[in-house]
C-alpha cells in the first residue's frame, strides 16, 4: 500500500493559543485525509490512461466514495486554509507527484483494479470520513475559515409540467453525479444522486405536476403502455378537502402541487415524497404546461392493470405447456422499530414451462387466465429461463432491472391443481402479524355440500412511539358456493362469480390437505384446538 508522509508543520498557526492536543489531532486528520484523497485521485488518473473502457464504473465508485467521506468538505477546508497555510497546497502537490508515479506503475502492470475501484475505496486508507469531520471541527480553533457548502439560487416561480417531464429532468440531474446502474449496487452513490437531485428541487418553493391519480395518495403519469419513471406520493395535505378529492378521483388526471420532503432513487424510477399537497383540475386555457424536447429518460414500462392482465377464463398459460408449478416460501420473525414482533412473509409462485421459460405469478387469478403476450411485454422482470442439473434448479431473469440475476429454487415445493369435483369439509386459515402489530386473518370454511363461508378480519395491537394502541375492526363474513377448475377456485356469491388462484402441494392428500394455496399465499388447516 502506498502511503504519504506527514505533510504539515503547524508552527505558522500557533500565533493564537491552542492546545497541543488540538494541533496533533489536526495534523493527524490532515495527513489521513490528504493520503486518501491523493491516492484516490492518482488511481483515477492512472486508470483513465491505462483502462479508459472502465471509466463509468470508476466514476460511479468515486462519486459514491466522495459523498460518503464528504470530499467536498475536505476541499473547502483546503480553500479556507490557503491564507493561514500558504505552502500547504504546494506541499500536497510535491508529495502527490511521486504517489501518482507509483500508482501509475502499479496500474500499468495490472488494470483489474480499475474495473473494481469500489473495492479499493473500501480499504482503510480511504476511510477518511472521520478525519475530514475532524478537520472541519478544528478549523476555527486555528483561524481557518471554512466556507459553507454553496447554495443554489432560489427560484420564486412554480412551473407546471407533466410528471414524465419532471422525471426526465430528475434522471438527468442524478446522472450528473453517477449512473443509475451503478447506484443499484452502491448505496453511497445512490445517496449522492438523491442529494444532488434534492438540492435542485429545493430551489423551488414547491413542485406542480400533471398525472393520473393511481392511489389515494399517489400520482403517476400514464402514456399508453408507459408511465412516468417517478411517482409523486403525498405525505400530508394542505386541507382535508384535497385529501378527500384525491381519494375520490383515483383514475383521473389532476394537477398535484406540494413541497418536496424527500426523493428516493429506486431500482426503476423513483418516488417523490410531498407534503402540504393540493389537488386541482388542469385548465389548459389558463395554465400552460412546460415540456422537454426529449422526455425518454422520464418513462418506464407501465405494469399491466388487473383488467389488462386478465385475458379471460382459460385464455392464459395452457396446462399442457406446464412442466411444473413451484411454491417458494420463507417466513422470518423480526422486530420493528417500536419493538413489536412481526412475521416477514416472502411467498412466490413460479410456473416452469416445457419450452425452458418460467413465470413468477403474482396475480390473484390463475396463470391459466393470464394475458401472456402482454405480460412478457410489460412485466419482463417476471419472466425467466430455467435449467436443472444434479438436483439444482436455477432461474435466470430474462428482462427488467434484474436481467441476468439468478434464483435458486432447489428447495421449492411442487404444486398441483385441486382435482375436479373435489370438496372438503375443512376450514383453512391465513394469519399474519405485520409491522406495528397489524394482524390480518382470513378463514375459508369449506363444506362437503359445496358451501363456503369466508371470514376476513384484523386488528392492530402494538407499540407506537411511547403508546400501546389497540384498534379492532368488525369481521367481514360472506357465504357462497365453491368449486374447482384446474388451478382456479370458483366462488359464486351474491355479487357474481370470483376466480381465485388455488393449488395444493404435491406431497399432500387432495381429499384433506394440511395446507392450501389461495391467491399465492399458504393457508393452514384449522385443527380442533386452534
Short mmCIF file of C-alpha atoms in Angstrom, two decimals:
data_model
loop_
_atom_site.label_atom_id
_atom_site.label_comp_id
_atom_site.label_asym_id
_atom_site.label_seq_id
_atom_site.Cartn_x
_atom_site.Cartn_y
_atom_site.Cartn_z
CA UNK A 1 0.00 0.00 0.00
CA UNK A 2 1.32 3.42 -0.97
CA UNK A 3 1.27 5.89 1.92
CA UNK A 4 2.18 9.56 2.19
CA UNK A 5 4.34 11.05 4.90
CA UNK A 6 3.23 13.76 7.32
CA UNK A 7 2.57 16.87 5.31
CA UNK A 8 2.04 19.68 7.74
CA UNK A 9 4.05 21.80 10.14
CA UNK A 10 1.67 23.79 12.28
CA UNK A 11 4.08 26.33 13.74
CA UNK A 12 2.67 29.03 11.47
CA UNK A 13 -0.73 28.54 13.07
CA UNK A 14 0.33 28.80 16.68
CA UNK A 15 0.03 32.55 16.78
CA UNK A 16 -3.11 32.13 18.89
CA UNK A 17 -3.20 29.97 21.99
CA UNK A 18 -4.34 26.46 21.19
CA UNK A 19 -3.89 23.14 22.91
CA UNK A 20 -1.07 20.94 21.75
CA UNK A 21 -3.51 18.06 21.56
CA UNK A 22 -5.64 20.01 19.07
CA UNK A 23 -2.59 20.67 16.92
CA UNK A 24 -1.69 16.98 16.97
CA UNK A 25 -5.26 16.00 16.12
CA UNK A 26 -5.40 18.44 13.23
CA UNK A 27 -2.07 17.28 11.86
CA UNK A 28 -3.11 13.60 12.08
CA UNK A 29 -6.51 14.26 10.48
CA UNK A 30 -4.94 16.25 7.65
CA UNK A 31 -2.36 13.56 6.94
CA UNK A 32 -5.04 10.86 6.78
CA UNK A 33 -7.41 12.94 4.65
CA UNK A 34 -4.71 14.02 2.20
CA UNK A 35 -3.42 10.45 1.87
CA UNK A 36 -6.83 9.08 0.96
CA UNK A 37 -7.72 11.94 -1.38
CA UNK A 38 -4.37 11.98 -3.20
CA UNK A 39 -4.32 8.22 -3.71
CA UNK A 40 -7.92 8.11 -4.95
CA UNK A 41 -7.10 10.84 -7.46
CA UNK A 42 -3.91 9.06 -8.50
CA UNK A 43 -5.77 5.85 -9.30
CA UNK A 44 -8.41 7.76 -11.25
CA UNK A 45 -5.69 9.40 -13.36
CA UNK A 46 -3.78 6.17 -13.96
CA UNK A 47 -6.90 4.21 -14.86
CA UNK A 48 -8.01 6.94 -17.27
CA UNK A 49 -4.72 6.36 -19.05
CA UNK A 50 -4.48 2.56 -18.96
CA UNK A 51 -8.10 1.41 -18.84
CA UNK A 52 -10.43 4.04 -20.33
CA UNK A 53 -13.14 1.43 -21.00
CA UNK A 54 -13.95 1.19 -17.28
CA UNK A 55 -14.39 4.95 -16.87
CA UNK A 56 -18.10 4.75 -15.98
CA UNK A 57 -17.51 2.17 -13.25
CA UNK A 58 -14.73 4.28 -11.74
CA UNK A 59 -16.73 7.49 -11.94
CA UNK A 60 -19.61 5.82 -10.10
CA UNK A 61 -17.28 4.42 -7.43
CA UNK A 62 -15.56 7.77 -6.96
CA UNK A 63 -18.86 9.65 -6.71
CA UNK A 64 -20.20 7.30 -4.05
CA UNK A 65 -16.95 7.44 -2.06
CA UNK A 66 -16.75 11.24 -2.34
CA UNK A 67 -20.25 11.53 -0.90
CA UNK A 68 -19.56 9.06 1.90
CA UNK A 69 -16.39 10.79 3.14
CA UNK A 70 -17.54 14.38 2.33
CA UNK A 71 -14.71 15.09 -0.08
CA UNK A 72 -16.34 18.45 -0.82
CA UNK A 73 -15.87 19.38 2.86
CA UNK A 74 -12.19 18.45 2.61
CA UNK A 75 -11.79 20.67 -0.45
CA UNK A 76 -13.49 23.56 1.32
CA UNK A 77 -11.07 23.11 4.22
CA UNK A 78 -8.08 23.36 1.87
CA UNK A 79 -9.52 26.50 0.29
CA UNK A 80 -10.06 28.05 3.72
CA UNK A 81 -6.55 27.10 4.87
CA UNK A 82 -4.87 28.79 1.89
CA UNK A 83 -4.37 32.09 3.73
CA UNK A 84 -3.19 30.56 7.02
CA UNK A 85 -1.08 27.86 5.37
CA UNK A 86 0.06 29.32 2.03
CA UNK A 87 2.52 26.48 1.46
CA UNK A 88 0.00 23.70 2.09
CA UNK A 89 -1.18 23.22 -1.48
CA UNK A 90 2.43 23.10 -2.69
CA UNK A 91 3.35 20.56 -0.02
CA UNK A 92 0.44 18.35 -1.05
CA UNK A 93 1.33 18.59 -4.75
CA UNK A 94 5.01 17.74 -4.10
CA UNK A 95 4.00 14.56 -2.30
CA UNK A 96 1.31 13.77 -4.84
CA UNK A 97 3.75 13.61 -7.77
CA UNK A 98 5.68 10.50 -6.59
CA UNK A 99 2.42 8.94 -5.39
CA UNK A 100 0.93 9.30 -8.88
CA UNK A 101 4.07 7.80 -10.42
CA UNK A 102 3.96 4.79 -8.09
CA UNK A 103 0.24 4.24 -8.72
CA UNK A 104 0.69 4.58 -12.50
CA UNK A 105 3.42 1.95 -12.38
CA UNK A 106 1.16 -0.39 -10.40
CA UNK A 107 -1.82 0.08 -12.72
CA UNK A 108 0.25 -0.36 -15.89
CA UNK A 109 1.07 -3.89 -14.69
CA UNK A 110 -2.46 -4.79 -13.55
CA UNK A 111 -5.52 -2.85 -14.72
CA UNK A 112 -8.01 -5.08 -12.86
CA UNK A 113 -8.17 -2.52 -10.04
CA UNK A 114 -9.71 -0.02 -12.47
CA UNK A 115 -12.89 -2.00 -13.08
CA UNK A 116 -13.17 -2.85 -9.37
CA UNK A 117 -12.25 0.54 -7.98
CA UNK A 118 -15.06 0.46 -5.42
CA UNK A 119 -13.29 -2.42 -3.64
CA UNK A 120 -10.08 -0.41 -3.35
CA UNK A 121 -12.01 2.56 -1.95
CA UNK A 122 -13.26 0.38 0.91
CA UNK A 123 -9.72 -0.11 2.23
CA UNK A 124 -8.67 1.62 5.46
CA UNK A 125 -6.53 4.24 3.73
CA UNK A 126 -9.64 5.66 2.08
CA UNK A 127 -11.81 5.65 5.20
CA UNK A 128 -11.35 9.39 5.70
CA UNK A 129 -14.85 10.49 6.70
CA UNK A 130 -13.84 10.95 10.35
CA UNK A 131 -10.55 12.76 9.59
CA UNK A 132 -12.45 15.18 7.36
CA UNK A 133 -15.04 15.77 10.10
CA UNK A 134 -12.19 16.49 12.50
CA UNK A 135 -10.63 18.97 10.08
CA UNK A 136 -13.90 20.86 9.80
CA UNK A 137 -14.43 20.72 13.57
CA UNK A 138 -10.96 22.00 14.46
CA UNK A 139 -10.56 24.57 11.68
CA UNK A 140 -11.87 27.62 13.56
CA UNK A 141 -9.54 26.95 16.51
CA UNK A 142 -6.62 27.66 14.17
CA UNK A 143 -8.19 30.65 12.46
CA UNK A 144 -9.13 28.69 9.34
CA UNK A 145 -12.40 29.94 7.93
CA UNK A 146 -14.21 27.16 6.09
CA UNK A 147 -16.99 28.36 3.82
CA UNK A 148 -20.41 26.75 3.97
CA UNK A 149 -21.41 24.46 1.13
CA UNK A 150 -22.54 26.68 -1.75
CA UNK A 151 -26.31 27.03 -2.03
CA UNK A 152 -28.11 27.03 -5.35
CA UNK A 153 -30.03 30.22 -6.21
CA UNK A 154 -33.69 30.19 -5.24
CA UNK A 155 -36.44 30.18 -7.85
CA UNK A 156 -39.61 32.04 -6.89
CA UNK A 157 -41.99 30.65 -9.52
CA UNK A 158 -43.62 27.22 -9.66
CA UNK A 159 -43.66 25.69 -13.11
CA UNK A 160 -46.40 23.19 -14.04
CA UNK A 161 -45.14 20.21 -16.04
CA UNK A 162 -46.14 16.64 -16.85
CA UNK A 163 -44.66 14.21 -14.32
CA UNK A 164 -42.85 12.46 -17.17
CA UNK A 165 -41.02 15.71 -17.98
CA UNK A 166 -40.03 16.21 -14.34
CA UNK A 167 -38.91 12.56 -14.18
CA UNK A 168 -36.66 13.13 -17.19
CA UNK A 169 -35.17 16.22 -15.57
CA UNK A 170 -34.52 14.34 -12.33
CA UNK A 171 -32.88 11.48 -14.23
CA UNK A 172 -30.59 13.98 -15.92
CA UNK A 173 -29.68 15.69 -12.67
CA UNK A 174 -28.85 12.42 -10.92
CA UNK A 175 -26.81 11.19 -13.89
CA UNK A 176 -24.60 14.28 -13.43
CA UNK A 177 -23.30 12.50 -10.32
CA UNK A 178 -23.22 8.88 -11.45
CA UNK A 179 -25.15 6.23 -13.35
CA UNK A 180 -28.40 4.67 -12.23
CA UNK A 181 -26.98 1.20 -12.93
CA UNK A 182 -24.10 1.91 -10.56
CA UNK A 183 -26.45 3.21 -7.88
CA UNK A 184 -28.29 -0.13 -7.79
CA UNK A 185 -25.23 -1.75 -6.20
CA UNK A 186 -23.69 1.26 -4.46
CA UNK A 187 -25.80 2.86 -1.73
CA UNK A 188 -23.31 5.71 -1.32
CA UNK A 189 -23.72 6.61 -4.99
CA UNK A 190 -27.48 6.32 -4.64
CA UNK A 191 -27.42 8.72 -1.70
CA UNK A 192 -25.21 11.14 -3.67
CA UNK A 193 -27.61 11.07 -6.64
CA UNK A 194 -30.58 11.67 -4.35
CA UNK A 195 -28.90 14.57 -2.54
CA UNK A 196 -27.93 16.25 -5.81
CA UNK A 197 -31.48 16.00 -7.18
CA UNK A 198 -32.97 17.20 -3.88
CA UNK A 199 -30.76 20.29 -3.88
CA UNK A 200 -32.03 21.08 -7.36
CA UNK A 201 -35.66 20.54 -6.35
CA UNK A 202 -35.33 22.62 -3.21
CA UNK A 203 -34.52 25.69 -5.25
CA UNK A 204 -38.30 25.87 -5.74
CA UNK A 205 -40.95 26.56 -3.11
CA UNK A 206 -42.98 23.62 -4.47
CA UNK A 207 -43.44 21.36 -7.48
CA UNK A 208 -46.56 21.20 -9.65
CA UNK A 209 -47.05 18.12 -11.81
CA UNK A 210 -49.78 16.70 -14.02
CA UNK A 211 -50.54 12.99 -13.96
CA UNK A 212 -53.02 10.26 -13.13
CA UNK A 213 -54.10 9.55 -9.58
CA UNK A 214 -53.18 5.88 -9.17
CA UNK A 215 -53.79 5.60 -5.42
CA UNK A 216 -55.47 7.73 -2.78
CA UNK A 217 -52.11 9.35 -2.02
CA UNK A 218 -50.12 8.80 -5.21
CA UNK A 219 -49.93 10.29 -8.70
CA UNK A 220 -48.13 8.92 -11.76
CA UNK A 221 -48.43 9.97 -15.38
CA UNK A 222 -49.61 7.36 -17.90
CA UNK A 223 -48.97 7.39 -21.63
CA UNK A 224 -50.23 4.19 -23.23
CA UNK A 225 -48.09 1.28 -22.07
CA UNK A 226 -45.58 3.66 -20.44
CA UNK A 227 -45.63 5.67 -17.23
CA UNK A 228 -43.55 8.33 -15.53
CA UNK A 229 -40.36 6.98 -14.00
CA UNK A 230 -41.18 8.86 -10.79
CA UNK A 231 -44.30 8.65 -8.68
CA UNK A 232 -45.39 11.60 -6.52
CA UNK A 233 -46.63 10.48 -3.08
CA UNK A 234 -48.47 12.75 -0.66
CA UNK A 235 -47.22 12.57 2.92
CA UNK A 236 -49.71 15.21 4.08
CA UNK A 237 -52.34 17.51 2.64
CA UNK A 238 -52.86 21.25 2.98
CA UNK A 239 -56.54 20.66 3.75
CA UNK A 240 -58.82 17.68 4.32
CA UNK A 241 -60.79 18.62 1.22
CA UNK A 242 -57.75 17.98 -1.00
CA UNK A 243 -57.18 14.60 0.63
CA UNK A 244 -60.82 13.65 0.10
CA UNK A 245 -60.71 14.80 -3.51
CA UNK A 246 -57.60 12.78 -4.30
CA UNK A 247 -59.11 9.61 -2.84
CA UNK A 248 -62.39 10.23 -4.67
CA UNK A 249 -60.74 10.89 -8.05
CA UNK A 250 -58.49 7.83 -8.31
CA UNK A 251 -58.10 7.10 -12.03
CA UNK A 252 -58.47 10.73 -13.10
CA UNK A 253 -55.84 13.16 -14.39
CA UNK A 254 -55.13 16.02 -11.99
CA UNK A 255 -52.54 18.64 -11.09
CA UNK A 256 -50.71 17.92 -7.84
CA UNK A 257 -48.87 20.70 -6.01
CA UNK A 258 -46.69 20.07 -2.97
CA UNK A 259 -43.41 20.76 -1.21
CA UNK A 260 -40.76 18.09 -1.78
CA UNK A 261 -39.84 16.45 1.50
CA UNK A 262 -37.66 13.63 0.16
CA UNK A 263 -36.65 11.82 -3.00
CA UNK A 264 -35.94 8.12 -3.36
CA UNK A 265 -33.94 6.70 -6.26
CA UNK A 266 -35.41 3.22 -6.82
CA UNK A 267 -34.10 0.39 -8.97
CA UNK A 268 -36.53 1.52 -11.66
CA UNK A 269 -37.65 5.13 -11.47
CA UNK A 270 -38.18 6.62 -8.06
CA UNK A 271 -40.57 8.38 -5.68
CA UNK A 272 -41.07 11.98 -4.57
CA UNK A 273 -42.45 12.48 -1.07
CA UNK A 274 -44.56 15.66 -0.93
CA UNK A 275 -46.15 17.47 2.00
CA UNK A 276 -48.91 20.04 2.02
CA UNK A 277 -50.44 18.51 -1.11
CA UNK A 278 -53.15 20.25 -3.10
CA UNK A 279 -55.17 18.77 -5.97
CA UNK A 280 -56.52 20.78 -8.92
CA UNK A 281 -58.20 20.18 -12.25
CA UNK A 282 -55.95 21.34 -15.08
CA UNK A 283 -57.34 24.10 -17.28
CA UNK A 284 -55.07 24.37 -20.38
CA UNK A 285 -56.55 27.76 -21.24
CA UNK A 286 -55.26 29.35 -18.05
CA UNK A 287 -52.16 27.31 -17.08
CA UNK A 288 -49.67 26.26 -19.74
CA UNK A 289 -47.71 23.04 -19.38
CA UNK A 290 -43.92 23.08 -19.64
CA UNK A 291 -42.31 20.26 -21.57
CA UNK A 292 -38.96 18.84 -22.70
CA UNK A 293 -37.83 18.06 -26.21
CA UNK A 294 -36.55 14.62 -25.15
CA UNK A 295 -38.52 13.00 -22.32
CA UNK A 296 -37.35 9.43 -22.98
CA UNK A 297 -35.39 9.30 -19.71
CA UNK A 298 -38.60 10.02 -17.81
CA UNK A 299 -40.62 6.98 -18.85
CA UNK A 300 -40.61 3.31 -17.88
CA UNK A 301 -42.82 0.37 -18.79
CA UNK A 302 -46.19 0.54 -17.11
CA UNK A 303 -47.08 -2.75 -15.38
CA UNK A 304 -50.48 -4.01 -16.53
CA UNK A 305 -53.59 -3.34 -14.50
CA UNK A 306 -55.76 -6.25 -13.38
CA UNK A 307 -58.20 -5.72 -16.26
CA UNK A 308 -55.32 -5.81 -18.76
CA UNK A 309 -53.50 -8.81 -17.29
CA UNK A 310 -56.67 -10.94 -17.06
CA UNK A 311 -57.17 -12.45 -20.53
CA UNK A 312 -60.27 -14.45 -19.63
CA UNK A 313 -61.09 -17.87 -18.27
CA UNK A 314 -58.64 -20.43 -19.66
CA UNK A 315 -57.05 -17.98 -22.12
CA UNK A 316 -53.65 -17.87 -20.43
CA UNK A 317 -50.89 -20.44 -19.97
CA UNK A 318 -52.16 -23.85 -21.12
CA UNK A 319 -51.72 -26.67 -18.61
CA UNK A 320 -50.26 -28.89 -21.35
CA UNK A 321 -47.37 -26.42 -21.69
CA UNK A 322 -46.51 -26.53 -17.98
CA UNK A 323 -43.61 -28.63 -16.73
CA UNK A 324 -44.26 -27.90 -13.05
CA UNK A 325 -45.57 -25.26 -10.65
CA UNK A 326 -43.48 -24.37 -7.60
CA UNK A 327 -44.04 -22.57 -4.32
CA UNK A 328 -41.10 -20.79 -2.67
CA UNK A 329 -41.90 -19.54 0.81
CA UNK A 330 -39.79 -18.00 3.56
CA UNK A 331 -41.05 -16.86 6.96
CA UNK A 332 -38.89 -14.89 9.37
CA UNK A 333 -39.77 -13.46 12.79
CA UNK A 334 -38.46 -9.94 13.25
CA UNK A 335 -38.82 -6.82 15.40
CA UNK A 336 -39.95 -3.49 14.03
CA UNK A 337 -38.62 -0.11 15.16
CA UNK A 338 -41.01 0.01 18.14
CA UNK A 339 -40.17 -3.45 19.47
CA UNK A 340 -43.23 -5.22 18.05
CA UNK A 341 -42.67 -8.74 16.79
CA UNK A 342 -43.83 -9.42 13.24
CA UNK A 343 -43.56 -12.09 10.56
CA UNK A 344 -41.88 -11.27 7.29
CA UNK A 345 -43.67 -13.50 4.74
CA UNK A 346 -41.98 -13.94 1.39
CA UNK A 347 -44.09 -16.19 -0.84
CA UNK A 348 -43.68 -16.68 -4.59
CA UNK A 349 -45.29 -18.89 -7.21
CA UNK A 350 -43.24 -19.97 -10.24
CA UNK A 351 -44.65 -21.63 -13.35
CA UNK A 352 -41.99 -23.57 -15.28
CA UNK A 353 -42.87 -24.18 -18.92
CA UNK A 354 -41.73 -27.00 -21.15
CA UNK A 355 -40.06 -24.57 -23.55
CA UNK A 356 -37.46 -23.66 -20.91
CA UNK A 357 -39.05 -20.38 -19.82
CA UNK A 358 -40.67 -19.63 -16.46
CA UNK A 359 -43.03 -17.05 -14.98
CA UNK A 360 -43.42 -15.65 -11.47
CA UNK A 361 -47.16 -15.40 -10.86
CA UNK A 362 -48.36 -12.64 -8.54
CA UNK A 363 -51.99 -12.09 -9.56
CA UNK A 364 -54.88 -13.47 -7.52
CA UNK A 365 -56.35 -15.14 -10.61
CA UNK A 366 -54.73 -18.30 -12.01
CA UNK A 367 -51.91 -18.11 -14.54
CA UNK A 368 -54.17 -20.07 -16.88
CA UNK A 369 -56.14 -16.79 -17.21
CA UNK A 370 -53.07 -14.59 -17.84
CA UNK A 371 -52.59 -12.37 -20.89
CA UNK A 372 -49.22 -13.95 -21.64
CA UNK A 373 -48.16 -11.72 -24.53
CA UNK A 374 -48.93 -8.55 -22.59
CA UNK A 375 -47.15 -9.89 -19.51
CA UNK A 376 -43.99 -10.65 -21.47
CA UNK A 377 -44.01 -7.11 -22.86
CA UNK A 378 -44.95 -5.12 -19.78
CA UNK A 379 -43.57 -7.13 -16.85
CA UNK A 380 -40.35 -8.63 -18.28
CA UNK A 381 -38.84 -8.94 -14.80
CA UNK A 382 -41.31 -11.74 -14.03
CA UNK A 383 -40.05 -13.95 -16.87
CA UNK A 384 -37.07 -16.30 -16.70
CA UNK A 385 -35.23 -19.16 -18.33
CA UNK A 386 -34.72 -22.25 -16.19
CA UNK A 387 -32.23 -25.09 -16.02
CA UNK A 388 -31.83 -28.16 -13.84
CA UNK A 389 -28.68 -30.11 -13.17
CA UNK A 390 -27.62 -32.55 -10.45
CA UNK A 391 -30.60 -31.69 -8.25
CA UNK A 392 -30.06 -27.94 -8.62
CA UNK A 393 -32.83 -25.86 -10.16
CA UNK A 394 -32.00 -22.30 -11.18
CA UNK A 395 -33.89 -19.49 -12.85
CA UNK A 396 -32.23 -16.64 -14.75
CA UNK A 397 -34.15 -13.37 -15.06
CA UNK A 398 -34.88 -12.62 -18.71
CA UNK A 399 -35.54 -8.87 -18.54
CA UNK A 400 -36.18 -5.82 -16.40
CA UNK A 401 -33.77 -4.20 -13.97
CA UNK A 402 -32.66 -7.59 -12.60
CA UNK A 403 -31.91 -9.12 -16.02
CA UNK A 404 -29.31 -11.86 -15.70
CA UNK A 405 -29.89 -12.38 -11.97
CA UNK A 406 -30.30 -15.93 -10.69
CA UNK A 407 -32.83 -17.51 -8.33
CA UNK A 408 -32.26 -20.90 -6.72
CA UNK A 409 -35.44 -22.96 -6.50
CA UNK A 410 -33.82 -26.22 -5.50
CA UNK A 411 -35.77 -26.24 -2.21
CA UNK A 412 -39.09 -25.06 -3.66
CA UNK A 413 -42.16 -27.27 -3.18
CA UNK A 414 -44.20 -28.62 -6.05
CA UNK A 415 -47.86 -27.67 -6.51
CA UNK A 416 -50.72 -29.34 -8.31
CA UNK A 417 -54.31 -28.37 -9.13
CA UNK A 418 -57.22 -29.46 -6.96
CA UNK A 419 -58.89 -32.48 -8.65
CA UNK A 420 -62.19 -31.78 -10.48
CA UNK A 421 -65.25 -32.25 -8.30
CA UNK A 422 -63.21 -32.21 -5.07
CA UNK A 423 -64.98 -30.85 -2.00
CA UNK A 424 -63.70 -30.51 1.54
CA UNK A 425 -65.15 -30.44 4.99
CA UNK A 426 -62.35 -28.37 6.50
CA UNK A 427 -61.52 -24.81 7.49
CA UNK A 428 -58.29 -23.23 6.30
CA UNK A 429 -56.89 -20.04 7.77
CA UNK A 430 -54.36 -17.37 6.94
CA UNK A 431 -52.74 -15.40 9.77
CA UNK A 432 -50.06 -12.77 9.57
CA UNK A 433 -48.84 -10.22 12.10
CA UNK A 434 -47.10 -7.35 10.34
CA UNK A 435 -45.08 -4.37 11.49
CA UNK A 436 -46.76 -2.14 14.03
CA UNK A 437 -48.78 -5.03 15.45
CA UNK A 438 -51.12 -5.12 12.43
CA UNK A 439 -52.82 -8.52 12.37
CA UNK A 440 -54.62 -9.87 9.30
CA UNK A 441 -56.50 -13.13 9.28
CA UNK A 442 -58.78 -15.00 6.90
CA UNK A 443 -60.82 -18.17 7.19
CA UNK A 444 -62.15 -20.32 4.36
CA UNK A 445 -64.66 -22.81 5.79
CA UNK A 446 -65.30 -25.38 3.05
CA UNK A 447 -68.29 -27.72 3.42
CA UNK A 448 -68.72 -31.01 1.59
CA UNK A 449 -72.04 -29.77 0.16
CA UNK A 450 -70.24 -27.03 -1.80
CA UNK A 451 -70.87 -24.18 0.63
CA UNK A 452 -68.07 -21.80 1.51
CA UNK A 453 -68.03 -19.35 4.41
CA UNK A 454 -65.27 -16.77 4.02
CA UNK A 455 -64.36 -14.66 7.05
CA UNK A 456 -61.87 -11.82 6.93
CA UNK A 457 -60.75 -9.67 9.84
CA UNK A 458 -57.90 -7.89 11.52
CA UNK A 459 -56.84 -5.54 14.26
CA UNK A 460 -53.87 -3.54 15.48
CA UNK A 461 -52.27 -4.20 18.85
CA UNK A 462 -48.77 -2.91 19.42
CA UNK A 463 -46.36 -0.22 20.49
CA UNK A 464 -46.44 3.05 18.60
CA UNK A 465 -43.97 5.59 19.93
CA UNK A 466 -44.44 5.73 23.70
CA UNK A 467 -48.00 4.41 23.50
CA UNK A 468 -49.57 0.99 23.22
CA UNK A 469 -52.58 1.00 20.92
CA UNK A 470 -55.38 -1.46 20.21
CA UNK A 471 -57.70 -0.95 17.25
CA UNK A 472 -60.18 -3.69 16.32
CA UNK A 473 -62.50 -3.92 13.33
CA UNK A 474 -65.63 -5.92 12.63
CA UNK A 475 -65.00 -9.15 10.70
CA UNK A 476 -66.33 -9.42 7.14
CA UNK A 477 -68.26 -12.69 6.62
CA UNK A 478 -69.63 -13.94 3.28
CA UNK A 479 -71.41 -17.20 2.39
CA UNK A 480 -71.02 -18.56 -1.17
CA UNK A 481 -70.78 -21.70 -3.28
CA UNK A 482 -67.44 -23.06 -4.41
CA UNK A 483 -65.91 -25.44 -6.95
CA UNK A 484 -62.51 -26.04 -8.51
CA UNK A 485 -61.44 -25.79 -12.14
CA UNK A 486 -57.78 -26.67 -12.52
CA UNK A 487 -55.77 -24.01 -10.70
CA UNK A 488 -58.87 -21.87 -10.17
CA UNK A 489 -61.12 -21.67 -7.12
CA UNK A 490 -64.55 -20.55 -8.32
CA UNK A 491 -66.62 -18.67 -5.74
CA UNK A 492 -70.25 -17.98 -6.66
CA UNK A 493 -71.70 -15.34 -4.36
CA UNK A 494 -74.40 -12.70 -4.35
CA UNK A 495 -72.20 -10.32 -6.37
CA UNK A 496 -71.34 -12.85 -9.08
CA UNK A 497 -68.51 -15.27 -9.68
CA UNK A 498 -64.95 -14.72 -8.48
CA UNK A 499 -61.91 -16.54 -9.87
CA UNK A 500 -59.00 -17.13 -7.47
CA UNK A 501 -55.70 -18.92 -7.95
CA UNK A 502 -55.68 -22.08 -5.83
CA UNK A 503 -53.43 -25.14 -5.54
CA UNK A 504 -52.34 -27.88 -3.16
CA UNK A 505 -48.91 -29.37 -2.52
CA UNK A 506 -47.92 -32.47 -4.47
CA UNK A 507 -46.99 -34.38 -1.32
CA UNK A 508 -50.34 -33.67 0.37
CA UNK A 509 -53.64 -35.58 0.28
CA UNK A 510 -56.11 -33.96 -2.10
CA UNK A 511 -59.07 -35.19 -0.02
CA UNK A 512 -57.98 -33.28 3.11
CA UNK A 513 -54.74 -31.34 2.53
CA UNK A 514 -52.90 -29.89 5.51
CA UNK A 515 -52.14 -26.72 3.54
CA UNK A 516 -53.66 -25.00 0.53
CA UNK A 517 -52.57 -22.05 -1.59
CA UNK A 518 -55.12 -19.31 -2.25
CA UNK A 519 -54.12 -16.13 -4.09
CA UNK A 520 -50.47 -17.12 -3.82
CA UNK A 521 -50.44 -17.45 -0.02
CA UNK A 522 -50.38 -20.57 2.11
CA UNK A 523 -53.41 -21.29 4.33
CA UNK A 524 -53.28 -23.93 7.06
CA UNK A 525 -55.94 -26.43 8.10
CA UNK A 526 -57.58 -25.36 11.33
CA UNK A 527 -57.36 -28.11 13.95
CA UNK A 528 -59.89 -28.67 16.72
CA UNK A 529 -57.64 -26.99 19.30
CA UNK A 530 -56.97 -23.86 17.21
#
